[in-house]
XYZ file of C-alpha atoms in Angstrom:
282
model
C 2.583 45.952 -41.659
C 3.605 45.275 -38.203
C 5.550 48.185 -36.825
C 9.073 47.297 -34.840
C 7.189 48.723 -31.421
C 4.220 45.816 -32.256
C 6.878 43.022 -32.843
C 8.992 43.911 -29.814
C 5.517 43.627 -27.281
C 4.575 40.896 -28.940
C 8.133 38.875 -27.923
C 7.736 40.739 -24.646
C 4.756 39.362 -24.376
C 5.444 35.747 -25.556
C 8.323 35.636 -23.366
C 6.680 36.763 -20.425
C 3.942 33.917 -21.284
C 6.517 31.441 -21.631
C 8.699 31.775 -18.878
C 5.610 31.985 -16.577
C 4.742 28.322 -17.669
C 8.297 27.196 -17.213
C 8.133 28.866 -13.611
C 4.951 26.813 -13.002
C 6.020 23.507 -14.216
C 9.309 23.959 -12.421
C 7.355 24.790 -9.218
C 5.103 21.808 -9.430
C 8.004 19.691 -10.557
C 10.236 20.729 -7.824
C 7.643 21.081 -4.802
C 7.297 17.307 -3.482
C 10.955 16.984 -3.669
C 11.351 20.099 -1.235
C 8.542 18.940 0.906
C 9.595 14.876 0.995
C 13.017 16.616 2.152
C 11.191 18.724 4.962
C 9.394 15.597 6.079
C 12.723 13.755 6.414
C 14.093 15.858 9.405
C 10.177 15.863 11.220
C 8.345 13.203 12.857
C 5.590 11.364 12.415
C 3.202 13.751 14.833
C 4.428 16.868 12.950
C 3.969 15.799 9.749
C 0.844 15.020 10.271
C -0.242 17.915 12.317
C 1.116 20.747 9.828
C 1.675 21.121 6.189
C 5.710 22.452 6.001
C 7.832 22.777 3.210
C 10.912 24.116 5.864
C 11.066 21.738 8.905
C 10.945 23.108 12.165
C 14.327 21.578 12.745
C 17.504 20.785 10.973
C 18.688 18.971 13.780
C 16.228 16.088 14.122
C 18.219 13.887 11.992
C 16.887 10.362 14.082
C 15.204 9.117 10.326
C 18.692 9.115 8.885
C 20.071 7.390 11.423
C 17.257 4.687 11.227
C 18.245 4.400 7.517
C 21.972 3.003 8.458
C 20.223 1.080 10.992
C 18.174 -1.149 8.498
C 18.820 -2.748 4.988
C 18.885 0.539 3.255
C 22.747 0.596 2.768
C 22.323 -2.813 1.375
C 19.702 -2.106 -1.030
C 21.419 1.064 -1.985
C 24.700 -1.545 -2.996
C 22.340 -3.524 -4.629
C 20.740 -0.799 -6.651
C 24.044 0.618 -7.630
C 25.757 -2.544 -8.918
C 22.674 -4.238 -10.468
C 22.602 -0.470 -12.652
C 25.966 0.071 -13.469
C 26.480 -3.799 -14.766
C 23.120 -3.149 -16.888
C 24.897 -0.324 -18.168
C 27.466 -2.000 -19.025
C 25.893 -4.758 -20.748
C 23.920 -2.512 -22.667
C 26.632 0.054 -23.825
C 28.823 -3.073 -25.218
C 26.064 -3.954 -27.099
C 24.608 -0.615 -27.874
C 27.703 0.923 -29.334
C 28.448 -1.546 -31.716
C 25.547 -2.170 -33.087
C 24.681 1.733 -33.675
C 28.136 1.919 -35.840
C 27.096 -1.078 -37.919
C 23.835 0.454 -38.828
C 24.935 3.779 -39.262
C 28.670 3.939 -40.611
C 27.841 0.550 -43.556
C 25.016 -0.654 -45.854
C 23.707 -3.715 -45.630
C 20.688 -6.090 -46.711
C 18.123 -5.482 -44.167
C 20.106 -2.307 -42.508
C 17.086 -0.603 -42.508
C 14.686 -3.272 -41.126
C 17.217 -4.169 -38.634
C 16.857 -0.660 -37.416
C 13.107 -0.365 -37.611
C 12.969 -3.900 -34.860
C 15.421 -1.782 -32.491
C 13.236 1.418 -32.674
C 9.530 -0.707 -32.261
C 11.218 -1.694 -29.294
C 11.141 1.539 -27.373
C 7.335 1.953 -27.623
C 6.576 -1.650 -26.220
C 5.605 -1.969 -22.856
C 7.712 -3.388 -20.599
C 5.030 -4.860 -17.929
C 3.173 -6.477 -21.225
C 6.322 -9.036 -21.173
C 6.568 -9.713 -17.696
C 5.059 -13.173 -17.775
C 7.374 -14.345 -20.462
C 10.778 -12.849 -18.746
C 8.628 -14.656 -15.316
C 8.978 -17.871 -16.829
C 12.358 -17.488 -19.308
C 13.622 -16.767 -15.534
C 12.412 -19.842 -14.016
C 13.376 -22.077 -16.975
C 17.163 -20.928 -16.842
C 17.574 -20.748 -13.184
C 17.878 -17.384 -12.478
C 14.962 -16.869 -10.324
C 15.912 -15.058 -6.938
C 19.510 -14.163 -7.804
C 20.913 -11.129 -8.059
C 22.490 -10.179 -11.172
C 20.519 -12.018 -14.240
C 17.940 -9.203 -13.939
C 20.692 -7.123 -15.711
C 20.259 -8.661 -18.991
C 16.686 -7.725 -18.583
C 17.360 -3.921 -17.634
C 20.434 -4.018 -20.443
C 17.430 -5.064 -23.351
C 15.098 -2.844 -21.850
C 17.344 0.408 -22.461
C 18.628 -1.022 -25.866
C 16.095 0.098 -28.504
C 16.594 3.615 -27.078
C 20.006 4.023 -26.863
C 20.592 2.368 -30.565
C 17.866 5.151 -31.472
C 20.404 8.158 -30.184
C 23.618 6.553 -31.527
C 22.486 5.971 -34.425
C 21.850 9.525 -35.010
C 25.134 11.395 -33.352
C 26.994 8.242 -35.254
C 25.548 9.082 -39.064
C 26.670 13.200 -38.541
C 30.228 11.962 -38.956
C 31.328 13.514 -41.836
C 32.339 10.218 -44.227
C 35.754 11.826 -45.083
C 37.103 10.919 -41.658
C 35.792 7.358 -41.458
C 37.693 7.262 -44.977
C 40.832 8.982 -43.909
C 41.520 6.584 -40.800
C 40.891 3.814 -42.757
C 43.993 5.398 -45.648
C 46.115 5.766 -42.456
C 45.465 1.767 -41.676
C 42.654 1.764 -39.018
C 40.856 -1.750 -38.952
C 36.959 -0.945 -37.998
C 37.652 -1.343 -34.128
C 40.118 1.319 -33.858
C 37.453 3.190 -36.024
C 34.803 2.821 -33.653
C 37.370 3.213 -30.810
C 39.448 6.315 -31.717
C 37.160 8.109 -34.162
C 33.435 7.200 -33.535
C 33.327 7.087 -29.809
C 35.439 10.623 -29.068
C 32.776 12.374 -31.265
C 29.757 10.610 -30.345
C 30.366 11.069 -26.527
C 27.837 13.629 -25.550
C 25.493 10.646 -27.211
C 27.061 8.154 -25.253
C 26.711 10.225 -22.276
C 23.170 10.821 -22.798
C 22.132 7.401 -23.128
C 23.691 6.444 -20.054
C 21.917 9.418 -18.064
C 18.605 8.144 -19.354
C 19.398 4.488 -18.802
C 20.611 5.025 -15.269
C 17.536 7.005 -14.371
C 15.251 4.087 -15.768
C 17.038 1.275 -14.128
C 17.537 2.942 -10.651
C 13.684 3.668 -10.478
C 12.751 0.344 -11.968
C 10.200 -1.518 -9.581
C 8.064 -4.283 -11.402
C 10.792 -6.266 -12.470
C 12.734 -5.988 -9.515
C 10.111 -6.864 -7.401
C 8.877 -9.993 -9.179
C 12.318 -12.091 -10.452
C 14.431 -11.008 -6.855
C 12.434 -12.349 -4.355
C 15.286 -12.768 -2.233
C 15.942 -9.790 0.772
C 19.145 -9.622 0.832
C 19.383 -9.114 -2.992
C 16.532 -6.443 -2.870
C 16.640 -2.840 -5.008
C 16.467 0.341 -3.237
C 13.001 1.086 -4.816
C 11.680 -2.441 -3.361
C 12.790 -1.699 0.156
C 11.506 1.595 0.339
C 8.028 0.310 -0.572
C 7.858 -2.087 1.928
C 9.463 -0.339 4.860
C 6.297 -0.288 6.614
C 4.297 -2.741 9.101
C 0.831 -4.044 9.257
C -0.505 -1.122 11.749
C 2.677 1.865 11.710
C 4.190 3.953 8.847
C 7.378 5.738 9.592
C 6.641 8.594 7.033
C 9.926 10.092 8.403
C 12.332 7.818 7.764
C 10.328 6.947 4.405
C 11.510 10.949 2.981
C 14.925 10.395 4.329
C 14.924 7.200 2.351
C 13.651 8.680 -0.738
C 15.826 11.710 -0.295
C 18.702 9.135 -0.076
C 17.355 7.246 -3.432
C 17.464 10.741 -5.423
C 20.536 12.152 -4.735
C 22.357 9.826 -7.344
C 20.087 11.096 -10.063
C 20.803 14.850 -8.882
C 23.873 14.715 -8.999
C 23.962 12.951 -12.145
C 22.044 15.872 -13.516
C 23.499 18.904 -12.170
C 27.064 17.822 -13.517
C 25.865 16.574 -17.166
C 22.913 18.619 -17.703
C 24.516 20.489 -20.280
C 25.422 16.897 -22.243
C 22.261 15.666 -21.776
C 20.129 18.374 -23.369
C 22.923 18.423 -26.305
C 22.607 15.018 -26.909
C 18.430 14.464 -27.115
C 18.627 17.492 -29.379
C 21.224 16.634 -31.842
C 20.148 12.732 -31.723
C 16.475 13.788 -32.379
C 17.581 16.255 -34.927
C 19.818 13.861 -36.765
C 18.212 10.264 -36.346
């Protein structure tokens, strides 16, 4: 028998073990952000002279004002439309589609679902060629926006994957009851579904947003055009043949990650909730 003293060293013990890992990975985790930021207020000659993760200088603040001074603003536009209509796209279709296959029964329900959830697992460069030439075919090589259907598919099989789990933990009685009371499906999925499946909803647009502002590959390849270029694309090639601006290069990245930060400080809280539960229950 293990006495009470035993047990309560050996959770000291695992805790102490445990939080110490979660210190390290949030240290390695969080250290290139601090020191990209630190390199964003030096220049070139001190960043490569000494290693700092606290600039010598707060005031040196010449790389942000080289950022308003190219097409950084513009790619920032770019980035934040082309995401937020690839959201769109994909919630309308996302939502829907997770309360058909979760709230009725069908011929092929099941298989249905299966094709949405392969999806997450294939890779998205292995297709590249295909969408390369779809692209050309249609006519939307070089504009802007047609790379949102792209982005929209990309983050579907993952999102119907989520919603399909907060969507089947409500309780059948109050699909039933709205339905007594008159409710035609789309006020269902409207009034009843979406209120109780929002931390889902939430989380799936977190994760989506994340994706699609990073994206690079795709970006890169079917918007040749400049003036239609993603953050992630200018950033990469804000260099020349012979000079790297390493400077200006943090304050860009610095500029590319506060989005996601903020994002993340204000709907941690859903986001965690909603993997959990849609893990739990899918």
């Amino acid at each position: 028998m293990i006495s009470a003293r035993d047990a309560l060293l050996k959770r000291r013990t695992f805790s102490t073990i445990k939080y110490t890992l979660l210190l390290l990975y949030s240290a390695v985790t969080i250290f290139p952000l601090l020191w990209t930021f630190s390199n964003s207020f030096r220049t070139n000659d001190e960043i490569f002279s000494k290693f700092a993760i606290v600039p010598e200088s707060f005031s040196y603040v010449k790389n942000y004002e080289m950022i308003f001074s190219t097409n950084i603003p513009l790619a920032f536009y770019n980035s934040f439309t082309i995401t937020w209509l690839s959201l769109f796209i994909m919630l309308v279709c996302a939502i829907p589609a997770a309360y058909l296959l979760s709230q009725y029964r069908f011929k092929y329900a099941q298989l249905i679902y299966l094709f949405f959830v392969i999806g997450i697992i294939v890779p998205r460069l292995s297709i590249l060629i295909a969408e390369f030439k779809n692209y050309q075919m249609f006519g939307f090589l070089g504009k802007q926006y047609p790379i949102t259907l792209c982005y929209a598919t990309f983050e579907l099989s993952i999102a119907i994957f989520l919603l399909v789990g907060f969507m089947q933990s409500i309780p059948p009685s109050l699909i039933e009851s709205a339905k007594i009371d008159g409710a035609n499906s789309l006020d269902i999925l409207l009034k009843v579904v979406m209120p109780i499946s929002r931390n889902g909803i939430v989380t799936v647009i977190i994760l989506a947003f994340v994706s699609i502002w990073n994206e690079y590959a795709y970006a890169m390849v079917m918007i040749p055009n400049i003036k239609f270029r993603t953050l992630t694309i200018l950033l990469a090639s804000a260099k020349n043949e012979f000079f790297v601006e390493y400077g200006m290069m943090s304050a860009g990245v610095i500029v590319a990650v506060v989005p996601m930060i903020m994002v993340y400080s204000f709907l941690q809280d859903k986001i965690i909730n909603g993997m959990v539960a849609g893990a739990v229950k899918g």
